[in-house]
Tab-separated table of C-alpha atoms in Angstrom:
chain	number	residue	atom	x	y	z
A	268	MET	CA	4.508	10.128	12.868
A	269	SER	CA	4.285	11.806	16.294
A	270	ALA	CA	1.151	12.857	18.294
A	271	MET	CA	0.399	16.246	16.800
A	272	SER	CA	-1.969	19.133	16.865
A	273	SER	CA	-5.580	18.261	16.312
A	274	ASN	CA	-5.779	19.255	12.614
A	275	TRP	CA	-2.749	17.303	11.586
A	276	ASP	CA	-2.777	14.216	9.244
A	277	ARG	CA	0.348	12.389	8.079
A	278	ARG	CA	-1.292	11.522	4.772
A	279	SER	CA	-1.835	15.225	4.023
A	280	VAL	CA	1.841	15.756	4.133
A	281	LEU	CA	2.579	13.000	1.692
A	282	ARG	CA	0.081	14.608	-0.860
A	283	ALA	CA	2.493	17.433	-1.148
A	284	ALA	CA	5.383	15.340	-2.365
A	285	ALA	CA	3.298	14.457	-5.479
A	286	GLY	CA	3.013	18.277	-6.340
A	287	LEU	CA	6.268	19.858	-5.773
A	288	SER	CA	6.159	21.737	-8.987
A	289	ALA	CA	2.520	22.801	-8.402
A	290	ALA	CA	3.243	24.596	-5.094
A	291	GLY	CA	4.906	27.651	-6.403
A	292	ALA	CA	1.835	29.857	-6.077
A	293	LEU	CA	1.766	29.047	-2.462
A	294	ALA	CA	5.088	30.396	-1.594
A	295	ALA	CA	3.955	32.659	1.327
A	296	CYS	CA	6.227	32.135	4.430
A	297	GLY	CA	6.986	35.798	4.512
A	298	SER	CA	10.290	37.512	4.291
A	299	ASN	CA	11.303	36.658	7.940
A	300	ASN	CA	13.153	33.487	7.209
A	301	GLY	CA	15.404	33.831	10.255
A	302	ARG	CA	18.702	34.339	8.366
A	303	SER	CA	19.934	37.294	10.521
A	304	GLY	CA	22.715	36.664	12.790
A	305	GLY	CA	25.049	33.829	12.588
A	306	GLY	CA	26.811	33.630	15.887
A	307	SER	CA	30.533	33.906	16.112
A	308	SER	CA	30.966	32.181	12.717
A	309	GLY	CA	28.580	34.575	10.924
A	310	LYS	CA	27.038	31.536	9.307
A	311	SER	CA	23.368	30.658	9.431
A	312	LEU	CA	20.995	27.903	8.691
A	313	VAL	CA	17.155	27.462	8.716
A	314	GLN	CA	15.273	24.232	9.564
A	315	TYR	CA	11.642	23.403	9.074
A	316	PHE	CA	9.586	21.226	11.546
A	317	HIS	CA	6.028	20.448	11.833
A	318	ALA	CA	4.388	21.336	15.108
A	319	TYR	CA	4.521	18.113	17.178
A	320	GLY	CA	1.675	17.851	19.726
A	321	GLU	CA	3.833	16.740	22.696
A	322	ALA	CA	4.754	19.462	25.222
A	323	GLY	CA	8.374	20.355	25.186
A	324	THR	CA	9.283	19.424	21.562
A	325	GLU	CA	9.687	22.852	20.174
A	326	GLN	CA	11.774	23.935	23.134
A	327	ALA	CA	13.977	20.777	22.744
A	328	ILE	CA	14.702	21.312	19.039
A	329	LYS	CA	15.603	25.022	19.608
A	330	LYS	CA	17.762	23.926	22.664
A	331	TYR	CA	19.662	21.510	20.486
A	332	ALA	CA	20.154	24.057	17.785
A	333	LYS	CA	21.441	26.701	20.281
A	334	ALA	CA	24.099	24.253	21.465
A	335	TYR	CA	25.511	24.178	17.886
A	336	ASP	CA	28.489	26.713	17.572
A	337	LYS	CA	29.382	26.469	13.924
A	338	ALA	CA	26.408	28.401	12.754
A	339	ALA	CA	23.262	30.134	13.974
A	340	VAL	CA	20.336	27.596	13.393
A	341	THR	CA	16.789	29.057	13.188
A	342	THR	CA	13.828	26.703	13.521
A	343	GLN	CA	10.550	27.404	11.684
A	344	TRP	CA	7.980	25.571	13.813
A	345	ILE	CA	4.931	25.398	11.508
A	346	THR	CA	1.571	24.951	13.164
A	347	GLY	CA	-1.659	23.896	11.848
A	348	SER	CA	-2.361	21.447	8.892
A	349	ASP	CA	-0.260	23.578	6.346
A	350	PHE	CA	3.092	22.247	7.080
A	351	GLU	CA	3.554	20.363	3.841
A	352	SER	CA	2.196	23.164	1.625
A	353	LYS	CA	4.511	25.740	3.184
A	354	LEU	CA	7.547	23.431	3.050
A	355	PHE	CA	7.133	22.465	-0.597
A	356	ALA	CA	6.029	25.985	-1.729
A	357	THR	CA	9.015	27.577	0.123
A	358	LEU	CA	11.440	24.996	-1.326
A	359	LEU	CA	10.797	26.667	-4.666
A	360	THR	CA	11.830	30.138	-3.519
A	361	LYS	CA	14.847	32.022	-2.277
A	362	ASN	CA	13.527	31.478	1.260
A	363	ALA	CA	13.889	27.736	1.068
A	364	PRO	CA	15.007	26.137	4.321
A	365	ASP	CA	18.432	24.438	4.415
A	366	LEU	CA	17.133	21.391	6.004
A	367	PHE	CA	13.633	19.954	6.780
A	368	GLU	CA	11.877	16.968	8.296
A	369	PHE	CA	9.708	14.635	6.079
A	370	HIS	CA	9.197	10.983	5.212
A	371	PRO	CA	11.267	9.090	2.580
A	372	GLN	CA	9.715	9.816	-0.974
A	373	ILE	CA	11.349	8.838	-4.101
A	374	GLN	CA	10.124	12.025	-5.878
A	375	LEU	CA	12.229	14.168	-3.622
A	376	VAL	CA	15.310	12.093	-4.899
A	377	LYS	CA	14.370	11.968	-8.494
A	378	SER	CA	13.806	15.795	-8.579
A	379	GLY	CA	17.113	16.562	-7.137
A	380	GLN	CA	15.488	18.202	-4.075
A	381	VAL	CA	17.301	16.360	-1.331
A	382	ALA	CA	21.129	15.930	-0.878
A	383	ASP	CA	22.922	12.560	-0.780
A	384	LEU	CA	23.939	12.012	2.941
A	385	THR	CA	25.776	8.564	2.267
A	386	ASP	CA	29.047	10.118	3.391
A	387	ILE	CA	28.002	11.243	6.753
A	388	ILE	CA	25.749	8.068	7.417
A	389	ASP	CA	28.088	5.384	6.023
A	390	PRO	CA	30.601	5.317	9.049
A	391	VAL	CA	27.634	4.694	11.478
A	392	LYS	CA	25.308	2.718	9.091
A	393	ASP	CA	25.702	-0.474	11.033
A	394	ASP	CA	24.275	1.175	14.147
A	395	PHE	CA	20.961	2.076	12.401
A	396	ASN	CA	17.950	-0.097	12.125
A	397	PRO	CA	18.702	-1.720	8.761
A	398	ALA	CA	15.094	-0.995	7.634
A	399	ASP	CA	15.601	2.784	8.282
A	400	ILE	CA	18.593	2.536	5.915
A	401	THR	CA	16.711	0.641	3.184
A	402	SER	CA	13.721	2.912	3.286
A	403	HIS	CA	16.002	5.960	2.689
A	404	THR	CA	18.135	4.486	-0.156
A	405	VAL	CA	17.942	4.837	-3.906
A	406	ASP	CA	20.293	3.350	-6.282
A	407	GLY	CA	22.876	2.635	-3.302
A	408	LYS	CA	22.889	6.258	-2.050
A	409	ILE	CA	21.300	7.276	1.281
A	410	TYR	CA	18.981	10.265	1.489
A	411	GLY	CA	17.772	11.434	4.839
A	412	VAL	CA	18.730	10.611	8.452
A	413	ARG	CA	16.022	8.880	10.473
A	414	MET	CA	15.230	10.749	13.758
A	415	ILE	CA	12.413	8.617	15.270
A	416	ASP	CA	10.565	5.420	14.586
A	417	ASP	CA	6.857	5.369	15.320
A	418	PRO	CA	5.161	1.937	15.574
A	419	GLN	CA	1.285	1.983	15.388
A	420	PHE	CA	-0.930	-0.677	16.926
A	421	PHE	CA	-4.115	-1.120	18.747
A	422	PHE	CA	-4.539	0.140	22.332
A	423	TYR	CA	-7.229	-1.489	24.447
A	424	ARG	CA	-8.541	-1.409	28.133
A	425	PRO	CA	-8.080	-4.782	29.690
A	426	SER	CA	-10.761	-4.053	32.260
A	427	LEU	CA	-13.394	-3.636	29.501
A	428	LEU	CA	-12.329	-6.749	27.552
A	429	GLU	CA	-12.492	-8.790	30.852
A	430	LYS	CA	-15.877	-7.426	31.672
A	431	ALA	CA	-17.231	-8.326	28.231
A	432	GLY	CA	-15.631	-11.699	28.281
A	433	VAL	CA	-13.391	-10.817	25.259
A	434	LYS	CA	-9.882	-12.059	24.571
A	435	VAL	CA	-7.287	-9.945	22.858
A	436	PRO	CA	-8.078	-10.507	19.064
A	437	THR	CA	-5.474	-12.386	16.908
A	438	THR	CA	-7.571	-12.319	13.702
A	439	LEU	CA	-9.575	-9.727	12.000
A	440	ASP	CA	-12.695	-11.824	12.462
A	441	GLU	CA	-11.876	-11.768	16.201
A	442	LEU	CA	-11.393	-8.002	16.173
A	443	ILE	CA	-14.880	-7.539	14.512
A	444	GLU	CA	-16.534	-9.887	17.141
A	445	ALA	CA	-14.659	-8.071	19.964
A	446	ALA	CA	-15.884	-4.648	18.630
A	447	ALA	CA	-19.422	-5.860	18.684
A	448	LYS	CA	-19.232	-7.311	22.283
A	449	LEU	CA	-17.492	-4.066	23.640
A	450	THR	CA	-19.996	-1.703	21.958
A	451	THR	CA	-22.408	-0.677	24.851
A	452	GLY	CA	-24.458	2.499	25.014
A	453	LYS	CA	-22.262	5.509	24.122
A	454	VAL	CA	-19.171	3.468	23.918
A	455	LYS	CA	-18.205	2.096	20.521
A	456	GLY	CA	-15.975	-1.171	20.417
A	457	LEU	CA	-13.325	0.222	18.222
A	458	PHE	CA	-11.769	3.298	16.614
A	459	LEU	CA	-9.633	3.081	13.491
A	460	GLY	CA	-9.363	6.822	12.731
A	461	ASN	CA	-12.029	9.060	11.038
A	462	ASP	CA	-10.978	8.250	7.421
A	463	LEU	CA	-9.615	4.663	7.945
A	464	HIS	CA	-6.578	5.517	5.987
A	465	ALA	CA	-4.086	4.648	8.794
A	466	VAL	CA	-4.935	0.872	8.802
A	467	ILE	CA	-4.897	0.403	4.865
A	468	ASN	CA	-1.255	-0.850	4.811
A	469	PRO	CA	-1.441	-2.863	8.056
A	470	MET	CA	-4.466	-4.669	6.613
A	471	ILE	CA	-2.543	-5.440	3.393
A	472	TRP	CA	0.546	-6.764	5.347
A	473	SER	CA	-1.805	-8.767	7.744
A	474	ALA	CA	-3.277	-10.418	4.684
A	475	GLY	CA	0.256	-11.807	3.664
A	476	ALA	CA	0.636	-9.259	0.926
A	477	ASP	CA	2.603	-6.034	0.446
A	478	THR	CA	2.260	-2.685	-1.390
A	479	LEU	CA	5.093	-3.453	-3.794
A	480	ASP	CA	7.423	-6.367	-4.108
A	481	GLU	CA	11.309	-6.197	-4.304
A	482	LYS	CA	11.182	-5.667	-7.993
A	483	ASN	CA	8.911	-2.710	-7.543
A	484	GLN	CA	5.771	-4.482	-8.866
A	485	ILE	CA	2.257	-4.536	-7.681
A	486	ALA	CA	1.927	-6.762	-4.642
A	487	TYR	CA	-1.299	-5.760	-3.032
A	488	HIS	CA	-3.871	-7.224	-5.397
A	489	THR	CA	-4.417	-10.673	-3.930
A	490	ASP	CA	-7.273	-12.885	-2.851
A	491	GLY	CA	-6.298	-12.192	0.816
A	492	VAL	CA	-6.474	-8.410	0.445
A	493	ILE	CA	-9.985	-8.777	-1.355
A	494	GLU	CA	-11.086	-11.028	1.608
A	495	GLY	CA	-9.732	-8.272	4.086
A	496	ILE	CA	-11.522	-5.409	2.338
A	497	LYS	CA	-14.827	-7.350	2.601
A	498	LYS	CA	-14.245	-7.892	6.284
A	499	MET	CA	-13.528	-4.184	6.677
A	500	ARG	CA	-16.801	-3.401	4.875
A	501	LYS	CA	-18.502	-5.666	7.382
A	502	LEU	CA	-16.872	-3.736	10.257
A	503	PHE	CA	-17.611	-0.440	8.807
A	504	THR	CA	-21.444	-1.266	8.564
A	505	SER	CA	-21.668	-3.036	11.935
A	506	GLY	CA	-22.444	0.008	13.998
A	507	ASP	CA	-19.469	-0.965	16.389
A	508	LEU	CA	-16.951	1.471	14.733
A	509	LEU	CA	-16.528	4.996	16.108
A	510	LEU	CA	-16.589	7.143	12.935
A	511	ASP	CA	-16.842	10.669	14.206
A	512	ALA	CA	-14.317	11.293	16.970
A	513	PRO	CA	-13.438	14.753	17.795
A	514	ALA	CA	-9.699	14.097	16.890
A	515	ASP	CA	-8.164	11.577	14.512
A	516	TYR	CA	-6.456	8.244	15.274
A	517	TRP	CA	-3.097	9.715	16.285
A	518	ASP	CA	-4.658	11.523	19.177
A	519	PRO	CA	-5.259	9.413	22.378
A	520	SER	CA	-8.417	11.239	23.335
A	521	ALA	CA	-11.095	8.688	21.919
A	522	LEU	CA	-9.842	5.942	24.224
A	523	ASN	CA	-9.007	8.219	27.049
A	524	GLN	CA	-12.336	9.964	27.063
A	525	GLY	CA	-14.239	6.630	27.053
A	526	LEU	CA	-15.594	7.025	23.356
A	527	CYS	CA	-14.348	3.595	22.566
A	528	ALA	CA	-12.756	0.369	24.211
A	529	MET	CA	-10.107	-0.143	21.594
A	530	GLN	CA	-8.231	2.481	19.424
A	531	PHE	CA	-5.620	2.282	16.641
A	532	CYS	CA	-2.965	4.750	17.539
A	533	GLY	CA	0.859	5.175	17.898
A	534	MET	CA	3.582	4.487	20.517
A	535	TRP	CA	3.981	8.289	20.726
A	536	ALA	CA	0.642	8.432	22.818
A	537	MET	CA	1.595	6.003	25.436
A	538	PRO	CA	2.553	8.397	28.191
A	539	GLN	CA	-0.851	10.195	27.734
A	540	PHE	CA	-2.731	6.849	27.752
A	541	GLN	CA	-0.849	5.756	31.022
A	542	GLN	CA	-1.434	9.060	32.643
A	543	THR	CA	-5.238	8.925	31.994
A	544	LEU	CA	-5.786	5.194	32.316
A	545	GLY	CA	-2.908	4.007	34.719
A	546	ASP	CA	-2.351	0.280	34.305
A	547	ASP	CA	-5.590	-0.297	32.394
A	548	ILE	CA	-3.943	-0.109	29.042
A	549	GLY	CA	-2.578	-2.772	26.711
A	550	VAL	CA	-1.320	-3.017	23.055
A	551	PHE	CA	-1.717	-5.584	20.269
A	552	PRO	CA	-0.601	-5.702	16.489
A	553	PHE	CA	-3.030	-5.437	13.515
A	554	PRO	CA	-4.244	-9.088	13.535
A	555	LYS	CA	-3.856	-11.477	10.825
A	556	VAL	CA	-6.507	-11.143	8.046
A	557	THR	CA	-6.382	-14.736	6.683
A	558	ASP	CA	-4.718	-18.046	7.734
A	559	ALA	CA	-1.791	-17.249	5.444
A	560	GLY	CA	-1.216	-13.820	6.842
A	561	LYS	CA	0.455	-12.803	10.076
A	562	PRO	CA	0.079	-9.722	12.461
A	563	SER	CA	1.641	-6.418	11.365
A	564	VAL	CA	2.819	-3.092	12.790
A	565	TYR	CA	3.312	-0.044	10.695
A	566	ASN	CA	6.460	1.800	11.538
A	567	GLY	CA	6.063	5.481	10.607
A	568	GLY	CA	8.507	8.097	11.705
A	569	TRP	CA	10.217	11.301	10.647
A	570	SER	CA	13.613	11.910	8.971
A	571	MET	CA	15.749	14.847	8.476
A	572	PHE	CA	16.662	15.929	4.977
A	573	VAL	CA	19.149	18.561	3.417
A	574	ASN	CA	17.866	20.842	0.766
A	575	ALA	CA	20.166	20.009	-2.224
A	576	LYS	CA	19.266	23.164	-4.091
A	577	GLY	CA	19.987	25.379	-1.028
A	578	LYS	CA	22.955	27.672	-0.676
A	579	ASN	CA	24.449	25.910	2.332
A	580	VAL	CA	24.358	22.295	1.501
A	581	ASP	CA	27.700	21.309	3.171
A	582	LEU	CA	27.043	23.426	6.248
A	583	ALA	CA	23.558	21.810	6.512
A	584	LYS	CA	25.166	18.347	6.209
A	585	GLU	CA	27.579	19.222	8.964
A	586	TYR	CA	24.763	20.239	11.191
A	587	VAL	CA	22.745	17.084	10.459
A	588	LYS	CA	25.857	14.989	11.247
A	589	TRP	CA	26.414	16.827	14.495
A	590	LEU	CA	22.916	16.590	15.831
A	591	TRP	CA	21.362	13.333	14.357
A	592	ILE	CA	24.583	11.339	14.302
A	593	ASP	CA	27.158	12.639	16.827
A	594	GLN	CA	24.816	13.890	19.720
A	595	LYS	CA	23.443	10.568	21.088
A	596	LYS	CA	22.252	12.285	24.249
A	597	TYR	CA	20.108	14.703	22.189
A	598	GLN	CA	18.712	11.795	20.088
A	599	GLU	CA	17.629	9.709	23.084
A	600	ASP	CA	16.063	12.727	24.661
A	601	TRP	CA	14.095	13.572	21.383
A	602	ALA	CA	12.940	9.875	21.194
A	603	THR	CA	11.865	9.336	24.822
A	604	SER	CA	11.219	12.528	26.658
A	605	TYR	CA	8.207	13.771	24.683
A	606	GLY	CA	6.038	10.811	23.993
A	607	PHE	CA	7.622	7.533	23.418
A	608	HIS	CA	9.323	6.825	20.024
A	609	ILE	CA	12.019	4.270	19.271
A	610	PRO	CA	15.428	5.606	18.496
A	611	PRO	CA	16.610	4.428	14.912
A	612	ARG	CA	20.148	3.864	16.436
A	613	THR	CA	20.404	0.366	17.813
A	614	SER	CA	22.814	1.433	20.458
A	615	ILE	CA	20.631	4.208	21.651
A	616	ALA	CA	17.406	1.976	21.522
A	617	GLN	CA	19.059	-0.694	23.584
A	618	SER	CA	20.212	1.780	26.363
A	619	ALA	CA	16.979	3.856	26.521
A	620	THR	CA	15.859	3.062	30.013
A	621	LYS	CA	12.229	4.344	29.415
A	622	LEU	CA	11.609	1.674	26.786
A	623	LYS	CA	13.010	-1.252	28.923
A	624	SER	CA	9.950	-2.202	30.820
A	625	GLY	CA	6.157	-2.332	30.912
A	626	LEU	CA	4.050	-1.147	28.034
A	627	PRO	CA	6.996	0.628	26.100
A	628	ALA	CA	8.954	-2.608	26.199
A	629	GLU	CA	5.849	-4.359	24.777
A	630	GLY	CA	5.561	-1.765	22.034
A	631	VAL	CA	9.306	-2.286	21.152
A	632	LYS	CA	8.684	-6.065	21.055
A	633	LEU	CA	5.912	-5.737	18.589
A	634	PHE	CA	8.066	-3.199	16.495
A	635	ASN	CA	10.789	-5.748	16.355
A	636	GLU	CA	8.565	-8.895	15.661
A	637	TYR	CA	5.992	-7.398	13.225
A	638	GLY	CA	7.258	-4.173	11.892
A	639	HIS	CA	6.919	-2.791	8.373
A	640	PHE	CA	8.617	0.366	7.218
A	641	ASP	CA	7.926	2.950	4.524
A	642	ASN	CA	8.804	1.857	0.927
A	643	ILE	CA	10.497	4.846	-0.691
A	644	GLY	CA	8.952	3.959	-4.064
A	645	TRP	CA	5.476	3.949	-2.764
A	646	THR	CA	4.314	7.335	-3.893
A	647	GLN	CA	1.491	9.771	-2.841
A	648	ALA	CA	-0.415	8.903	-6.010
A	649	MET	CA	-0.181	5.085	-5.036
A	650	ILE	CA	-1.356	5.945	-1.547
A	651	THR	CA	-4.229	7.805	-2.727
A	652	ALA	CA	-5.160	5.044	-5.264
A	653	LEU	CA	-5.627	2.726	-2.301
A	654	GLU	CA	-7.393	5.250	-0.262
A	655	ASP	CA	-9.836	5.357	-3.216
A	656	VAL	CA	-10.203	1.618	-2.980
A	657	PHE	CA	-11.222	1.821	0.689
A	658	ALA	CA	-13.703	4.645	-0.120
A	659	ASP	CA	-15.237	2.634	-2.839
A	660	SER	CA	-15.376	-0.780	-1.231
A	661	VAL	CA	-15.391	-0.271	2.518
A	662	ARG	CA	-17.452	2.980	2.792
A	663	LYS	CA	-19.631	2.629	-0.326
A	664	GLY	CA	-19.845	-1.233	-0.621
A	665	GLY	CA	-18.580	-1.414	-4.172
A	666	ASP	CA	-16.673	-4.470	-5.572
A	667	PRO	CA	-13.133	-4.740	-4.119
A	668	GLY	CA	-11.837	-6.559	-7.196
A	669	ALA	CA	-13.006	-3.815	-9.531
A	670	ALA	CA	-11.681	-1.164	-7.183
A	671	LEU	CA	-8.266	-2.714	-7.098
A	672	ASP	CA	-8.277	-3.150	-10.951
A	673	LYS	CA	-8.683	0.737	-11.145
A	674	ALA	CA	-5.906	1.286	-8.451
A	675	ASP	CA	-3.626	-1.057	-10.504
A	676	LYS	CA	-3.933	1.301	-13.453
A	677	THR	CA	-2.778	4.313	-11.446
A	678	VAL	CA	0.036	2.435	-9.694
A	679	ASP	CA	1.310	0.929	-12.896
A	680	ARG	CA	1.493	4.413	-14.488
A	681	GLU	CA	3.480	5.734	-11.469
A	682	LEU	CA	5.814	2.752	-11.516
A	683	LYS	CA	6.593	3.205	-15.280
A	684	LYS	CA	7.347	6.937	-14.643
A	685	LEU	CA	9.672	6.117	-11.670
A	686	PHE	CA	11.289	2.836	-12.821
A	687	GLY	CA	10.684	2.578	-16.508
C-alpha cells in the first residue's frame, strides 16, 4: 500500500472484495468512461487507479499510458475513500474498466472476474520475487502482475530513544516498556494506527503463527497469539499509545509532527520522514511476541489485474505486458520516484540506486529477512473476523480465547466455501 490521501484505508478496499455481487446498486461512475478516441489504432482501454498520496503519481501513470501506441489508454484516478466501491460497482456494468489495480483476493478468481495472466508472466517469472508469484497463484495459474511491494515496519527517532535511555525494542515486552519511557507530556511513545488493524497480522507472525497454513487451515489460534493479544491489551490501556491521530498509520504526520516517538508505517513514507527529520529516523521490524516467535514485516503492495469480463481482454493483457513486464525503466520509476517501494522484479530491485544505501537499504534488508506476503486465500470475511478479535479483546478487554473461538467459526465457514 502506498501513502495515500488522508481518508484512505487499505482494509476498506478489501471489504469490497467480499461484496462483489452486492455492489450493483452503487454503479455510478457516470457515462464519461473515457472510451472516446483510440489513437492511430482506433482502439481504447480504461484503467482504474486509486489516488496515491505521493506527488507526481497521477502524472506518471498517465505519462506511461500516453507512451503506448497500440491503443488510447485512459486512466480513471479515483480520489477519496470510495475507490473500492466505485471499482466493484462499475465492474458489474457496461462501463467496467479493462484493467484495474487491487490486491490478490481469491474471490476475484473464483468469480471469474480476473483474467489468467500466466502466459505473459511465465517467460519472466524467475525475475519476480517468488512470494509475489505465489500470492497471485491459484491452481497453478497466475492472476495479476505485482507493481510494487510495500514493507511496513516501525519508524523511530534515535535522538528520542537515546534521551530516554531506551534501546531499539526486539520483543513486544520491550516495545511496551519503550513506549512508557518515551511518553512525555504531549508526546506519546507509540502510534500503531487509529484502529490497530495494521498490526494484527504482524503480531500473529511475530508470535510464531500464521493466518492459514499451507493446507489452508487455521494457523492463528495458538497460545502465542493469545499471549500477544493480552500484551496488546496492556499496551492499549497503558496511556502510552497515540489513539486519535489526525491521519492514520500510513501517513507519516504523527511522527513528523512530534505526536509520538515511534510509529508503525510503510516504506513509502521514507522520503517524507527524511525530509522532515533528516538523519534522525530509523526502522525496526515488528518485534517477536514470544520466545518461539521472530520479528516480522508485512509486505503489502498493489497489483494490476485484467477484467476477464471486459470487451478487450487480449488488448488489456498486451498493455499490461508492455507496461508492467517489458518497460523496466517505467517500473523502476514507479517504485522509487514517488515514495520508496521495492520493485517486485529482482533485476530492477538490485539495480535501483535509490534503495542501495542508508535507510532505504535498511528497509530492503528487513523486507528480505522478515517479510510476509498476502495469502490469496485469506478473504475479507477472515480479515474482519480477526479485526473483531482485536475489538473484543484489545479494546474491550474480553477473553482472547473466546474471541478466537468465535473467529474460528467464521473462518472455517469461509474455508469450506472456498476449498470444500
